Structure formats: structure tokens, C-alpha cells
PDB file of C-alpha atoms in Angstrom:
ATOM      1  CA  UNK A   1      36.895 -35.497  -8.024  1.00 66.00           C
ATOM      2  CA  UNK A   2      34.001 -33.657  -6.376  1.00 74.00           C
ATOM      3  CA  UNK A   3      31.365 -31.774  -8.358  1.00 85.00           C
ATOM      4  CA  UNK A   4      29.535 -28.540  -7.677  1.00 83.00           C
ATOM      5  CA  UNK A   5      26.322 -30.554  -7.439  1.00 86.00           C
ATOM      6  CA  UNK A   6      27.802 -32.508  -4.542  1.00 86.00           C
ATOM      7  CA  UNK A   7      29.012 -29.308  -2.859  1.00 83.00           C
ATOM      8  CA  UNK A   8      25.590 -27.674  -3.288  1.00 84.00           C
ATOM      9  CA  UNK A   9      23.871 -30.749  -1.862  1.00 86.00           C
ATOM     10  CA  UNK A  10      26.039 -30.639   1.251  1.00 85.00           C
ATOM     11  CA  UNK A  11      25.806 -26.871   1.718  1.00 84.00           C
ATOM     12  CA  UNK A  12      22.037 -26.536   1.330  1.00 84.00           C
ATOM     13  CA  UNK A  13      21.273 -29.633   3.417  1.00 86.00           C
ATOM     14  CA  UNK A  14      23.188 -28.117   6.310  1.00 85.00           C
ATOM     15  CA  UNK A  15      21.986 -24.565   5.722  1.00 81.00           C
ATOM     16  CA  UNK A  16      18.284 -25.438   5.395  1.00 82.00           C
ATOM     17  CA  UNK A  17      18.304 -28.270   7.901  1.00 81.00           C
ATOM     18  CA  UNK A  18      16.765 -31.137   5.901  1.00 84.00           C
ATOM     19  CA  UNK A  19      17.325 -33.140   2.724  1.00 85.00           C
ATOM     20  CA  UNK A  20      13.807 -32.247   1.631  1.00 86.00           C
ATOM     21  CA  UNK A  21      14.445 -28.495   1.887  1.00 85.00           C
ATOM     22  CA  UNK A  22      17.759 -28.838   0.028  1.00 86.00           C
ATOM     23  CA  UNK A  23      16.055 -30.821  -2.754  1.00 88.00           C
ATOM     24  CA  UNK A  24      13.386 -28.121  -3.091  1.00 85.00           C
ATOM     25  CA  UNK A  25      16.037 -25.408  -3.217  1.00 83.00           C
ATOM     26  CA  UNK A  26      18.051 -27.257  -5.897  1.00 85.00           C
ATOM     27  CA  UNK A  27      14.977 -28.385  -7.871  1.00 84.00           C
ATOM     28  CA  UNK A  28      15.752 -32.086  -7.582  1.00 89.00           C
ATOM     29  CA  UNK A  29      14.692 -35.121  -5.543  1.00 91.00           C
ATOM     30  CA  UNK A  30      15.595 -35.962  -1.975  1.00 89.00           C
ATOM     31  CA  UNK A  31      17.164 -39.231  -3.110  1.00 90.00           C
ATOM     32  CA  UNK A  32      19.414 -37.296  -5.509  1.00 89.00           C
ATOM     33  CA  UNK A  33      20.614 -35.069  -2.659  1.00 88.00           C
ATOM     34  CA  UNK A  34      21.324 -38.129  -0.500  1.00 87.00           C
ATOM     35  CA  UNK A  35      23.296 -39.814  -3.291  1.00 89.00           C
ATOM     36  CA  UNK A  36      25.418 -36.728  -3.979  1.00 87.00           C
ATOM     37  CA  UNK A  37      26.434 -36.475  -0.339  1.00 85.00           C
ATOM     38  CA  UNK A  38      27.116 -40.205  -0.065  1.00 85.00           C
ATOM     39  CA  UNK A  39      29.199 -40.151  -3.275  1.00 84.00           C
ATOM     40  CA  UNK A  40      31.240 -37.266  -1.884  1.00 85.00           C
ATOM     41  CA  UNK A  41      31.859 -39.138   1.364  1.00 81.00           C
ATOM     42  CA  UNK A  42      32.767 -42.339  -0.481  1.00 82.00           C
ATOM     43  CA  UNK A  43      35.107 -40.697  -2.970  1.00 82.00           C
ATOM     44  CA  UNK A  44      37.175 -39.019  -0.263  1.00 80.00           C
ATOM     45  CA  UNK A  45      36.680 -41.678   2.424  1.00 81.00           C
ATOM     46  CA  UNK A  46      35.371 -39.234   5.011  1.00 82.00           C
ATOM     47  CA  UNK A  47      32.262 -38.942   7.160  1.00 83.00           C
ATOM     48  CA  UNK A  48      30.572 -35.592   6.778  1.00 85.00           C
ATOM     49  CA  UNK A  49      27.698 -36.521   9.098  1.00 82.00           C
ATOM     50  CA  UNK A  50      27.515 -38.485  12.333  1.00 77.00           C
ATOM     51  CA  UNK A  51      24.470 -40.712  11.790  1.00 77.00           C
ATOM     52  CA  UNK A  52      24.630 -42.658  15.046  1.00 73.00           C
ATOM     53  CA  UNK A  53      21.856 -40.646  16.735  1.00 65.00           C
ATOM     54  CA  UNK A  54      18.264 -39.954  15.777  1.00 64.00           C
ATOM     55  CA  UNK A  55      19.345 -36.965  13.682  1.00 68.00           C
ATOM     56  CA  UNK A  56      22.414 -36.682  11.472  1.00 67.00           C
ATOM     57  CA  UNK A  57      24.787 -33.924  12.604  1.00 80.00           C
ATOM     58  CA  UNK A  58      27.986 -32.628  11.042  1.00 84.00           C
ATOM     59  CA  UNK A  59      31.254 -34.174  12.154  1.00 84.00           C
ATOM     60  CA  UNK A  60      34.203 -31.888  12.944  1.00 83.00           C
ATOM     61  CA  UNK A  61      35.520 -32.574   9.447  1.00 84.00           C
ATOM     62  CA  UNK A  62      32.051 -31.921   8.085  1.00 82.00           C
ATOM     63  CA  UNK A  63      31.999 -28.469   9.688  1.00 83.00           C
ATOM     64  CA  UNK A  64      35.330 -27.706   8.040  1.00 85.00           C
ATOM     65  CA  UNK A  65      34.127 -28.871   4.618  1.00 83.00           C
ATOM     66  CA  UNK A  66      30.837 -26.956   5.014  1.00 83.00           C
ATOM     67  CA  UNK A  67      32.718 -23.674   5.555  1.00 81.00           C
ATOM     68  CA  UNK A  68      34.854 -24.285   2.477  1.00 84.00           C
ATOM     69  CA  UNK A  69      31.746 -25.220   0.458  1.00 82.00           C
ATOM     70  CA  UNK A  70      30.092 -21.922   1.388  1.00 80.00           C
ATOM     71  CA  UNK A  71      33.134 -19.915   0.280  1.00 79.00           C
ATOM     72  CA  UNK A  72      33.576 -21.943  -2.911  1.00 82.00           C
ATOM     73  CA  UNK A  73      29.964 -21.501  -4.008  1.00 79.00           C
ATOM     74  CA  UNK A  74      30.116 -17.773  -3.331  1.00 75.00           C
ATOM     75  CA  UNK A  75      33.276 -17.421  -5.423  1.00 78.00           C
ATOM     76  CA  UNK A  76      31.743 -19.518  -8.215  1.00 77.00           C
ATOM     77  CA  UNK A  77      28.735 -17.212  -8.455  1.00 71.00           C
ATOM     78  CA  UNK A  78      30.931 -14.114  -8.545  1.00 69.00           C
ATOM     79  CA  UNK A  79      33.108 -15.646 -11.261  1.00 71.00           C
ATOM     80  CA  UNK A  80      30.141 -16.693 -13.423  1.00 66.00           C
ATOM     81  CA  UNK A  81      28.615 -13.248 -13.171  1.00 62.00           C
ATOM     82  CA  UNK A  82      31.904 -11.620 -14.179  1.00 60.00           C
ATOM     83  CA  UNK A  83      32.549 -13.983 -17.101  1.00 58.00           C
ATOM     84  CA  UNK A  84      29.061 -14.428 -18.506  1.00 54.00           C
ATOM     85  CA  UNK A  85      27.215 -11.343 -17.350  1.00 54.00           C
ATOM     86  CA  UNK A  86      23.818 -11.047 -15.729  1.00 49.00           C
ATOM     87  CA  UNK A  87      22.137 -13.538 -18.052  1.00 49.00           C
ATOM     88  CA  UNK A  88      23.889 -16.442 -16.323  1.00 53.00           C
ATOM     89  CA  UNK A  89      21.379 -16.519 -13.464  1.00 63.00           C
ATOM     90  CA  UNK A  90      18.515 -18.983 -13.778  1.00 64.00           C
ATOM     91  CA  UNK A  91      15.845 -20.400 -11.515  1.00 77.00           C
ATOM     92  CA  UNK A  92      13.107 -18.809  -9.435  1.00 85.00           C
ATOM     93  CA  UNK A  93      13.256 -15.745  -7.220  1.00 91.00           C
ATOM     94  CA  UNK A  94      10.875 -16.213  -4.299  1.00 93.00           C
ATOM     95  CA  UNK A  95      10.122 -12.612  -3.381  1.00 97.00           C
ATOM     96  CA  UNK A  96       8.245 -11.692  -0.204  1.00 97.00           C
ATOM     97  CA  UNK A  97       6.443  -8.344  -0.235  1.00 96.00           C
ATOM     98  CA  UNK A  98       3.875  -6.459   1.799  1.00 92.00           C
ATOM     99  CA  UNK A  99       0.726  -4.969   0.322  1.00 92.00           C
ATOM    100  CA  UNK A 100       2.090  -1.458  -0.247  1.00 93.00           C
ATOM    101  CA  UNK A 101       4.887  -2.776  -2.485  1.00 95.00           C
ATOM    102  CA  UNK A 102       2.445  -4.894  -4.488  1.00 94.00           C
ATOM    103  CA  UNK A 103       0.215  -1.850  -5.029  1.00 93.00           C
ATOM    104  CA  UNK A 104       2.990   0.527  -6.075  1.00 95.00           C
ATOM    105  CA  UNK A 105       6.412  -0.372  -7.482  1.00 96.00           C
ATOM    106  CA  UNK A 106       6.233  -4.165  -7.969  1.00 95.00           C
ATOM    107  CA  UNK A 107       5.421  -3.846 -11.741  1.00 95.00           C
ATOM    108  CA  UNK A 108       8.497  -1.651 -12.257  1.00 95.00           C
ATOM    109  CA  UNK A 109      10.649  -4.208 -10.422  1.00 96.00           C
ATOM    110  CA  UNK A 110       9.264  -7.055 -12.546  1.00 95.00           C
ATOM    111  CA  UNK A 111      10.067  -5.163 -15.759  1.00 94.00           C
ATOM    112  CA  UNK A 112      13.656  -4.546 -14.669  1.00 94.00           C
ATOM    113  CA  UNK A 113      14.057  -8.129 -13.442  1.00 93.00           C
ATOM    114  CA  UNK A 114      12.959  -9.474 -16.829  1.00 91.00           C
ATOM    115  CA  UNK A 115      15.267  -7.055 -18.604  1.00 90.00           C
ATOM    116  CA  UNK A 116      18.381  -7.742 -16.528  1.00 87.00           C
ATOM    117  CA  UNK A 117      17.741 -11.381 -15.548  1.00 87.00           C
ATOM    118  CA  UNK A 118      15.627 -12.855 -18.360  1.00 88.00           C
ATOM    119  CA  UNK A 119      16.206 -16.439 -17.218  1.00 85.00           C
ATOM    120  CA  UNK A 120      14.999 -15.805 -13.648  1.00 89.00           C
ATOM    121  CA  UNK A 121      11.311 -16.426 -12.903  1.00 90.00           C
ATOM    122  CA  UNK A 122       9.528 -14.471 -10.182  1.00 93.00           C
ATOM    123  CA  UNK A 123       7.361 -16.099  -7.517  1.00 94.00           C
ATOM    124  CA  UNK A 124       5.880 -13.304  -5.348  1.00 94.00           C
ATOM    125  CA  UNK A 125       4.425 -13.902  -1.904  1.00 94.00           C
ATOM    126  CA  UNK A 126       2.285 -11.167  -0.292  1.00 93.00           C
ATOM    127  CA  UNK A 127       2.040 -11.332   3.497  1.00 91.00           C
ATOM    128  CA  UNK A 128       2.496  -9.481   6.772  1.00 88.00           C
ATOM    129  CA  UNK A 129       6.061  -8.318   7.449  1.00 88.00           C
ATOM    130  CA  UNK A 130       6.601 -10.551  10.488  1.00 87.00           C
ATOM    131  CA  UNK A 131       5.428 -13.606   8.561  1.00 91.00           C
ATOM    132  CA  UNK A 132       7.697 -12.747   5.633  1.00 94.00           C
ATOM    133  CA  UNK A 133      10.708 -12.562   7.949  1.00 92.00           C
ATOM    134  CA  UNK A 134       9.899 -16.014   9.344  1.00 91.00           C
ATOM    135  CA  UNK A 135       9.704 -17.403   5.811  1.00 93.00           C
ATOM    136  CA  UNK A 136      13.000 -15.741   4.906  1.00 93.00           C
ATOM    137  CA  UNK A 137      14.890 -17.141   7.881  1.00 89.00           C
ATOM    138  CA  UNK A 138      13.416 -20.608   7.218  1.00 86.00           C
ATOM    139  CA  UNK A 139      14.519 -20.484   3.567  1.00 86.00           C
ATOM    140  CA  UNK A 140      10.996 -20.506   2.123  1.00 89.00           C
ATOM    141  CA  UNK A 141      11.594 -17.193   0.340  1.00 93.00           C
ATOM    142  CA  UNK A 142      14.822 -15.634  -0.939  1.00 92.00           C
ATOM    143  CA  UNK A 143      14.292 -11.878  -0.583  1.00 96.00           C
ATOM    144  CA  UNK A 144      11.864  -9.909   1.593  1.00 97.00           C
ATOM    145  CA  UNK A 145      10.828  -6.268   1.245  1.00 97.00           C
ATOM    146  CA  UNK A 146       9.901  -5.264   4.802  1.00 94.00           C
ATOM    147  CA  UNK A 147      10.005  -2.508   7.398  1.00 91.00           C
ATOM    148  CA  UNK A 148      13.455  -1.863   8.833  1.00 91.00           C
ATOM    149  CA  UNK A 149      12.075  -2.291  12.367  1.00 86.00           C
ATOM    150  CA  UNK A 150      11.473  -6.002  11.740  1.00 87.00           C
ATOM    151  CA  UNK A 151      14.899  -7.034  10.442  1.00 90.00           C
ATOM    152  CA  UNK A 152      17.070  -9.145  12.737  1.00 88.00           C
ATOM    153  CA  UNK A 153      20.871  -9.173  13.087  1.00 87.00           C
ATOM    154  CA  UNK A 154      21.213 -12.540  11.313  1.00 87.00           C
ATOM    155  CA  UNK A 155      20.108 -11.018   7.993  1.00 93.00           C
ATOM    156  CA  UNK A 156      21.769  -8.682   5.522  1.00 93.00           C
ATOM    157  CA  UNK A 157      19.737  -5.926   3.898  1.00 96.00           C
ATOM    158  CA  UNK A 158      19.824  -2.952   1.549  1.00 97.00           C
ATOM    159  CA  UNK A 159      18.094   0.302   2.428  1.00 96.00           C
ATOM    160  CA  UNK A 160      15.344   1.207  -0.028  1.00 96.00           C
ATOM    161  CA  UNK A 161      13.511   4.400   0.938  1.00 92.00           C
ATOM    162  CA  UNK A 162      11.333   5.829   3.712  1.00 93.00           C
ATOM    163  CA  UNK A 163       7.587   5.372   3.725  1.00 92.00           C
ATOM    164  CA  UNK A 164       5.868   8.445   5.171  1.00 94.00           C
ATOM    165  CA  UNK A 165       2.578   8.053   7.021  1.00 95.00           C
ATOM    166  CA  UNK A 166      -0.185  10.415   8.102  1.00 96.00           C
ATOM    167  CA  UNK A 167      -2.928  10.024  10.678  1.00 97.00           C
ATOM    168  CA  UNK A 168      -6.254  10.207   8.852  1.00 97.00           C
ATOM    169  CA  UNK A 169      -9.936  10.280   9.652  1.00 96.00           C
ATOM    170  CA  UNK A 170     -13.292  10.894   7.998  1.00 96.00           C
ATOM    171  CA  UNK A 171     -13.387  14.403   6.559  1.00 92.00           C
ATOM    172  CA  UNK A 172     -16.625  15.309   8.338  1.00 92.00           C
ATOM    173  CA  UNK A 173     -15.266  14.206  11.729  1.00 91.00           C
ATOM    174  CA  UNK A 174     -11.855  15.906  11.772  1.00 90.00           C
ATOM    175  CA  UNK A 175     -11.215  19.426  13.050  1.00 90.00           C
ATOM    176  CA  UNK A 176      -8.559  20.776  10.684  1.00 84.00           C
ATOM    177  CA  UNK A 177      -7.541  23.479  13.162  1.00 89.00           C
ATOM    178  CA  UNK A 178      -6.802  21.182  16.098  1.00 94.00           C
ATOM    179  CA  UNK A 179      -3.296  19.972  16.914  1.00 96.00           C
ATOM    180  CA  UNK A 180      -3.395  16.376  18.171  1.00 96.00           C
ATOM    181  CA  UNK A 181      -0.808  15.026  20.605  1.00 96.00           C
ATOM    182  CA  UNK A 182       0.166  11.336  20.762  1.00 96.00           C
ATOM    183  CA  UNK A 183      -1.998  11.119  23.896  1.00 96.00           C
ATOM    184  CA  UNK A 184      -4.956  12.472  21.900  1.00 95.00           C
ATOM    185  CA  UNK A 185      -4.410   9.905  19.152  1.00 95.00           C
ATOM    186  CA  UNK A 186      -4.062   7.053  21.652  1.00 94.00           C
ATOM    187  CA  UNK A 187      -7.457   7.924  23.108  1.00 94.00           C
ATOM    188  CA  UNK A 188      -9.248   7.712  19.755  1.00 94.00           C
ATOM    189  CA  UNK A 189     -10.625   4.555  18.045  1.00 94.00           C
ATOM    190  CA  UNK A 190      -7.641   3.252  16.066  1.00 93.00           C
ATOM    191  CA  UNK A 191      -8.023   1.040  13.007  1.00 93.00           C
ATOM    192  CA  UNK A 192      -5.206  -1.478  12.676  1.00 89.00           C
ATOM    193  CA  UNK A 193      -4.272  -4.500  10.611  1.00 85.00           C
ATOM    194  CA  UNK A 194      -3.772  -7.846  12.371  1.00 80.00           C
ATOM    195  CA  UNK A 195      -1.317  -8.124  15.236  1.00 74.00           C
ATOM    196  CA  UNK A 196       1.292  -9.697  12.919  1.00 71.00           C
ATOM    197  CA  UNK A 197       1.505  -6.531  10.827  1.00 78.00           C
ATOM    198  CA  UNK A 198       4.742  -4.565  11.066  1.00 77.00           C
ATOM    199  CA  UNK A 199       2.682  -1.374  10.943  1.00 82.00           C
ATOM    200  CA  UNK A 200       1.512  -1.940  14.511  1.00 84.00           C
ATOM    201  CA  UNK A 201       5.054  -1.599  15.814  1.00 84.00           C
ATOM    202  CA  UNK A 202       5.403   1.686  13.939  1.00 87.00           C
ATOM    203  CA  UNK A 203       2.166   3.005  15.419  1.00 88.00           C
ATOM    204  CA  UNK A 204       3.136   2.005  18.943  1.00 90.00           C
ATOM    205  CA  UNK A 205       6.631   3.507  18.697  1.00 91.00           C
ATOM    206  CA  UNK A 206       5.071   6.812  17.666  1.00 95.00           C
ATOM    207  CA  UNK A 207       2.454   6.712  20.441  1.00 94.00           C
ATOM    208  CA  UNK A 208       4.939   5.718  23.172  1.00 94.00           C
ATOM    209  CA  UNK A 209       4.639   6.138  26.150  1.00 95.00           C
ATOM    210  CA  UNK A 210       0.901   6.292  25.515  1.00 95.00           C
ATOM    211  CA  UNK A 211      -0.941   3.058  24.740  1.00 91.00           C
ATOM    212  CA  UNK A 212      -3.965   2.801  22.489  1.00 89.00           C
ATOM    213  CA  UNK A 213      -6.706   0.824  24.228  1.00 86.00           C
ATOM    214  CA  UNK A 214      -9.491   1.376  21.706  1.00 89.00           C
ATOM    215  CA  UNK A 215      -8.075  -0.742  18.895  1.00 87.00           C
ATOM    216  CA  UNK A 216     -10.216  -1.991  16.025  1.00 85.00           C
ATOM    217  CA  UNK A 217      -8.365  -4.854  14.316  1.00 79.00           C
ATOM    218  CA  UNK A 218      -9.441  -5.322  10.723  1.00 76.00           C
ATOM    219  CA  UNK A 219      -8.491  -7.336   7.660  1.00 74.00           C
ATOM    220  CA  UNK A 220      -4.941  -7.001   6.389  1.00 81.00           C
ATOM    221  CA  UNK A 221      -5.702  -4.491   3.664  1.00 88.00           C
ATOM    222  CA  UNK A 222      -4.684  -0.839   3.533  1.00 91.00           C
ATOM    223  CA  UNK A 223      -7.517  -0.141   1.088  1.00 92.00           C
ATOM    224  CA  UNK A 224     -10.037  -1.665   3.505  1.00 92.00           C
ATOM    225  CA  UNK A 225      -8.587   0.361   6.368  1.00 92.00           C
ATOM    226  CA  UNK A 226      -8.853   3.542   4.315  1.00 94.00           C
ATOM    227  CA  UNK A 227     -12.448   2.718   3.392  1.00 95.00           C
ATOM    228  CA  UNK A 228     -13.446   2.111   7.016  1.00 94.00           C
ATOM    229  CA  UNK A 229     -11.677   5.293   8.049  1.00 95.00           C
ATOM    230  CA  UNK A 230     -13.492   7.281   5.369  1.00 96.00           C
ATOM    231  CA  UNK A 231     -16.775   5.813   6.627  1.00 95.00           C
ATOM    232  CA  UNK A 232     -16.076   7.114  10.130  1.00 94.00           C
ATOM    233  CA  UNK A 233     -15.261   3.887  11.996  1.00 93.00           C
ATOM    234  CA  UNK A 234     -12.072   5.360  13.462  1.00 94.00           C
ATOM    235  CA  UNK A 235      -8.750   6.878  12.573  1.00 95.00           C
ATOM    236  CA  UNK A 236      -5.860   5.145  10.842  1.00 95.00           C
ATOM    237  CA  UNK A 237      -2.236   5.744   9.965  1.00 94.00           C
ATOM    238  CA  UNK A 238      -1.812   5.411   6.195  1.00 95.00           C
ATOM    239  CA  UNK A 239       0.958   5.959   3.594  1.00 94.00           C
ATOM    240  CA  UNK A 240       0.723   9.617   2.571  1.00 93.00           C
ATOM    241  CA  UNK A 241       1.784   9.351  -1.086  1.00 92.00           C
ATOM    242  CA  UNK A 242      -0.387   6.388  -1.981  1.00 93.00           C
ATOM    243  CA  UNK A 243      -3.530   7.927  -0.509  1.00 94.00           C
ATOM    244  CA  UNK A 244      -2.851  11.469  -1.726  1.00 93.00           C
ATOM    245  CA  UNK A 245      -5.851  11.367  -4.097  1.00 93.00           C
ATOM    246  CA  UNK A 246      -8.163  10.242  -1.291  1.00 95.00           C
ATOM    247  CA  UNK A 247      -6.932  13.201   0.740  1.00 94.00           C
ATOM    248  CA  UNK A 248      -7.202  15.659  -2.153  1.00 93.00           C
ATOM    249  CA  UNK A 249     -10.813  14.633  -2.819  1.00 94.00           C
ATOM    250  CA  UNK A 250     -11.673  14.806   0.913  1.00 93.00           C
ATOM    251  CA  UNK A 251     -12.417  11.098   1.209  1.00 95.00           C
ATOM    252  CA  UNK A 252      -9.883  11.293   4.028  1.00 96.00           C
ATOM    253  CA  UNK A 253      -8.681  14.182   6.143  1.00 96.00           C
ATOM    254  CA  UNK A 254      -5.240  14.495   7.761  1.00 96.00           C
ATOM    255  CA  UNK A 255      -5.034  15.001  11.511  1.00 96.00           C
ATOM    256  CA  UNK A 256      -2.514  17.689  12.383  1.00 96.00           C
ATOM    257  CA  UNK A 257      -0.146  16.416  15.073  1.00 96.00           C
ATOM    258  CA  UNK A 258       2.177  17.998  17.634  1.00 96.00           C
ATOM    259  CA  UNK A 259       5.099  15.874  16.418  1.00 96.00           C
ATOM    260  CA  UNK A 260       5.943  14.620  12.949  1.00 95.00           C
ATOM    261  CA  UNK A 261       3.842  11.641  11.814  1.00 94.00           C
ATOM    262  CA  UNK A 262       5.403   8.150  11.748  1.00 92.00           C
ATOM    263  CA  UNK A 263       7.947   7.186   9.145  1.00 92.00           C
ATOM    264  CA  UNK A 264       9.395   3.779   8.369  1.00 91.00           C
ATOM    265  CA  UNK A 265      12.345   2.811   6.195  1.00 93.00           C
ATOM    266  CA  UNK A 266      11.840  -0.198   3.954  1.00 95.00           C
ATOM    267  CA  UNK A 267      14.693  -2.618   3.321  1.00 96.00           C
ATOM    268  CA  UNK A 268      15.322  -5.555   1.034  1.00 97.00           C
ATOM    269  CA  UNK A 269      16.496  -8.358   3.348  1.00 97.00           C
ATOM    270  CA  UNK A 270      18.214 -11.639   2.498  1.00 95.00           C
ATOM    271  CA  UNK A 271      20.051 -14.443   4.299  1.00 91.00           C
ATOM    272  CA  UNK A 272      23.837 -14.661   4.578  1.00 85.00           C
ATOM    273  CA  UNK A 273      24.036 -17.678   2.297  1.00 81.00           C
ATOM    274  CA  UNK A 274      26.559 -18.776  -0.305  1.00 70.00           C
ATOM    275  CA  UNK A 275      24.469 -17.094  -3.029  1.00 73.00           C
ATOM    276  CA  UNK A 276      24.049 -13.859  -1.054  1.00 81.00           C
ATOM    277  CA  UNK A 277      25.885 -11.782  -3.678  1.00 81.00           C
ATOM    278  CA  UNK A 278      23.098 -12.481  -6.183  1.00 85.00           C
ATOM    279  CA  UNK A 279      20.405 -11.419  -3.725  1.00 90.00           C
ATOM    280  CA  UNK A 280      22.401  -8.313  -2.880  1.00 91.00           C
ATOM    281  CA  UNK A 281      22.310  -7.409  -6.584  1.00 89.00           C
ATOM    282  CA  UNK A 282      18.544  -7.966  -6.624  1.00 94.00           C
ATOM    283  CA  UNK A 283      18.186  -5.822  -3.507  1.00 96.00           C
ATOM    284  CA  UNK A 284      20.057  -3.033  -5.297  1.00 95.00           C
ATOM    285  CA  UNK A 285      17.631  -3.433  -8.207  1.00 95.00           C
ATOM    286  CA  UNK A 286      14.744  -3.065  -5.739  1.00 97.00           C
ATOM    287  CA  UNK A 287      16.394   0.110  -4.452  1.00 96.00           C
ATOM    288  CA  UNK A 288      16.308   1.575  -7.977  1.00 95.00           C
ATOM    289  CA  UNK A 289      12.624   0.717  -8.476  1.00 95.00           C
ATOM    290  CA  UNK A 290      11.244   1.574  -5.031  1.00 95.00           C
ATOM    291  CA  UNK A 291       8.531   4.269  -5.199  1.00 93.00           C
ATOM    292  CA  UNK A 292       5.602   4.197  -2.796  1.00 91.00           C
ATOM    293  CA  UNK A 293       3.442   6.769  -4.571  1.00 85.00           C
ATOM    294  CA  UNK A 294       0.191   5.782  -6.280  1.00 69.00           C
ATOM    295  CA  UNK A 295       1.163   4.504  -9.773  1.00 66.00           C
ATOM    296  CA  UNK A 296      -2.238   5.456 -11.269  1.00 55.00           C
TER     297      UNK A 296
END
């Protein structure tokens, strides 16, 4: 008779592409994963993988069994949650977040995670949105909180809330009476994060069809960008709520614009895996906690 450990070994080896990745996912050794798959093949006298080439690939029967394994694991997780409640979940949640989430609502999410899933440990990873999406697709993280503009069709996601931006500059350099067009903004020195930052796509969509040619790429820190902007190095597009105190105390001044400033919707994204229902629940928890205003 097969075991869930054998089914998990097969599913995650195929889904993640290597025995090593499956072992890391299941918190065991690569040799243990190999043995579970071999035992499953031996017990039912079937070949799940064609090992005649340089790389093992699923046989036609293996593809069939893989699909059933995915459905079986998904139903198991739903059943365990229904029978035992939220406390059944164990392990580590590898959460990918951008800087603005870390600076605002991450503590609230951690409190709720510990309350609702006390046996789940959190392993946060702070990075640029594009890099987080690569990690998510590769299976190196489980859930990513990123701009909607970055999410690809292969992922599922839950809408969190919009993040509203404003164009800002040094208070002593900004004419509060002037209305700036996108062409005006494009012609000014523009402070940006690195090219991998999802914010750059938001800027460029707002400026389109105009292209900023006077870009000043800086370190990947919103606080650093705000500081350089306040010092007069250029203008920047920053989250309105988080920097409201900077604006109120005239450390930054808002540029009035002819069209509404940029806005981006954040989403909690996850892969369409056998355990996707659990990550959907966590994404809904993120939706409850999401608040981009300054927590201080």
C-alpha cells in the first residue's frame, strides 16, 4: 500500500524539478526521497520515470499518477483542515515581501499568523518584486507580496489593496502652484531604485508615452530615496501614506500633476501546487492585515 510520504516525494520531485529541491521542501534527505519513489515503483511494479537518458523524465503512466497525486494531496489538506482546524498546519512559511510591506503591516501579519497557525514558522525574504517572482516560480519561496503588474498567468493571487503614490521633491525646489504634466516629470531628474524594482514599471506606465532620460538609480531603499529627494538630488515617486509625516513637516513637497498620480495594487501570489489551498488561506490573512500607512 502506498503512503502519503511516497506520494509527496513523487509530486514534489516532479513539481520542483529535482530530488534535492523535493528533499528541501519536505525537510528530509535526497536519499529518502529516492527511496520513497523506488519503493512506490517496486510495490506496484510500474516505472514512474524513464531513466534511460541523461535526465529522468516521467513515463506516460507517471504523468497519470502525478496528476492523481496532486489531486489527492490537495484533498488531504482540505480534509485535515476541516477535521482538525487551523492548528494542523506545521512547517515553515517562506514569505517574500518588498520593503514597503516590511516597514508597514508585516508585524500585524506575524501576530495573526502566530495566533491562527501557531505551529507554522515564518521565514521572510525581503527583495525586489521581480526577484521575488522568480523565487516563487522556482519554489524557493511559498508566498510573495508584490505589485499586481508583475504577476504572471501561471500564478494564483489574492488582491490586497492599492498603494497610492505621489511625485515628491525638496520643499525649497517645488513650486506648489504649478501643474506638472507627465512630459514635465519625464524631463526632471528622477530618482529610482534598481532596474529590477517593480516600481520602475509603475513609473514608466504613468509617464508613457514620455520616457525619462535623466534617471538616477540608487540603492533599493525607499527611505534612502526619500532622503535624497529631500536633499534636492531629484524627484521621486513615493507611497503617500507612509511618507505623510515627511510631507506634513515639509521634508518633502508634493508635485501637483495634470493627471492622477500612479497607483499600484498589491497581491499575494502563490503557485498552483497541491498545497495551494493553504497558501490561499494565508493570502486571505494578508488581505486582512494589509495597511500601507506609517505604523508609527
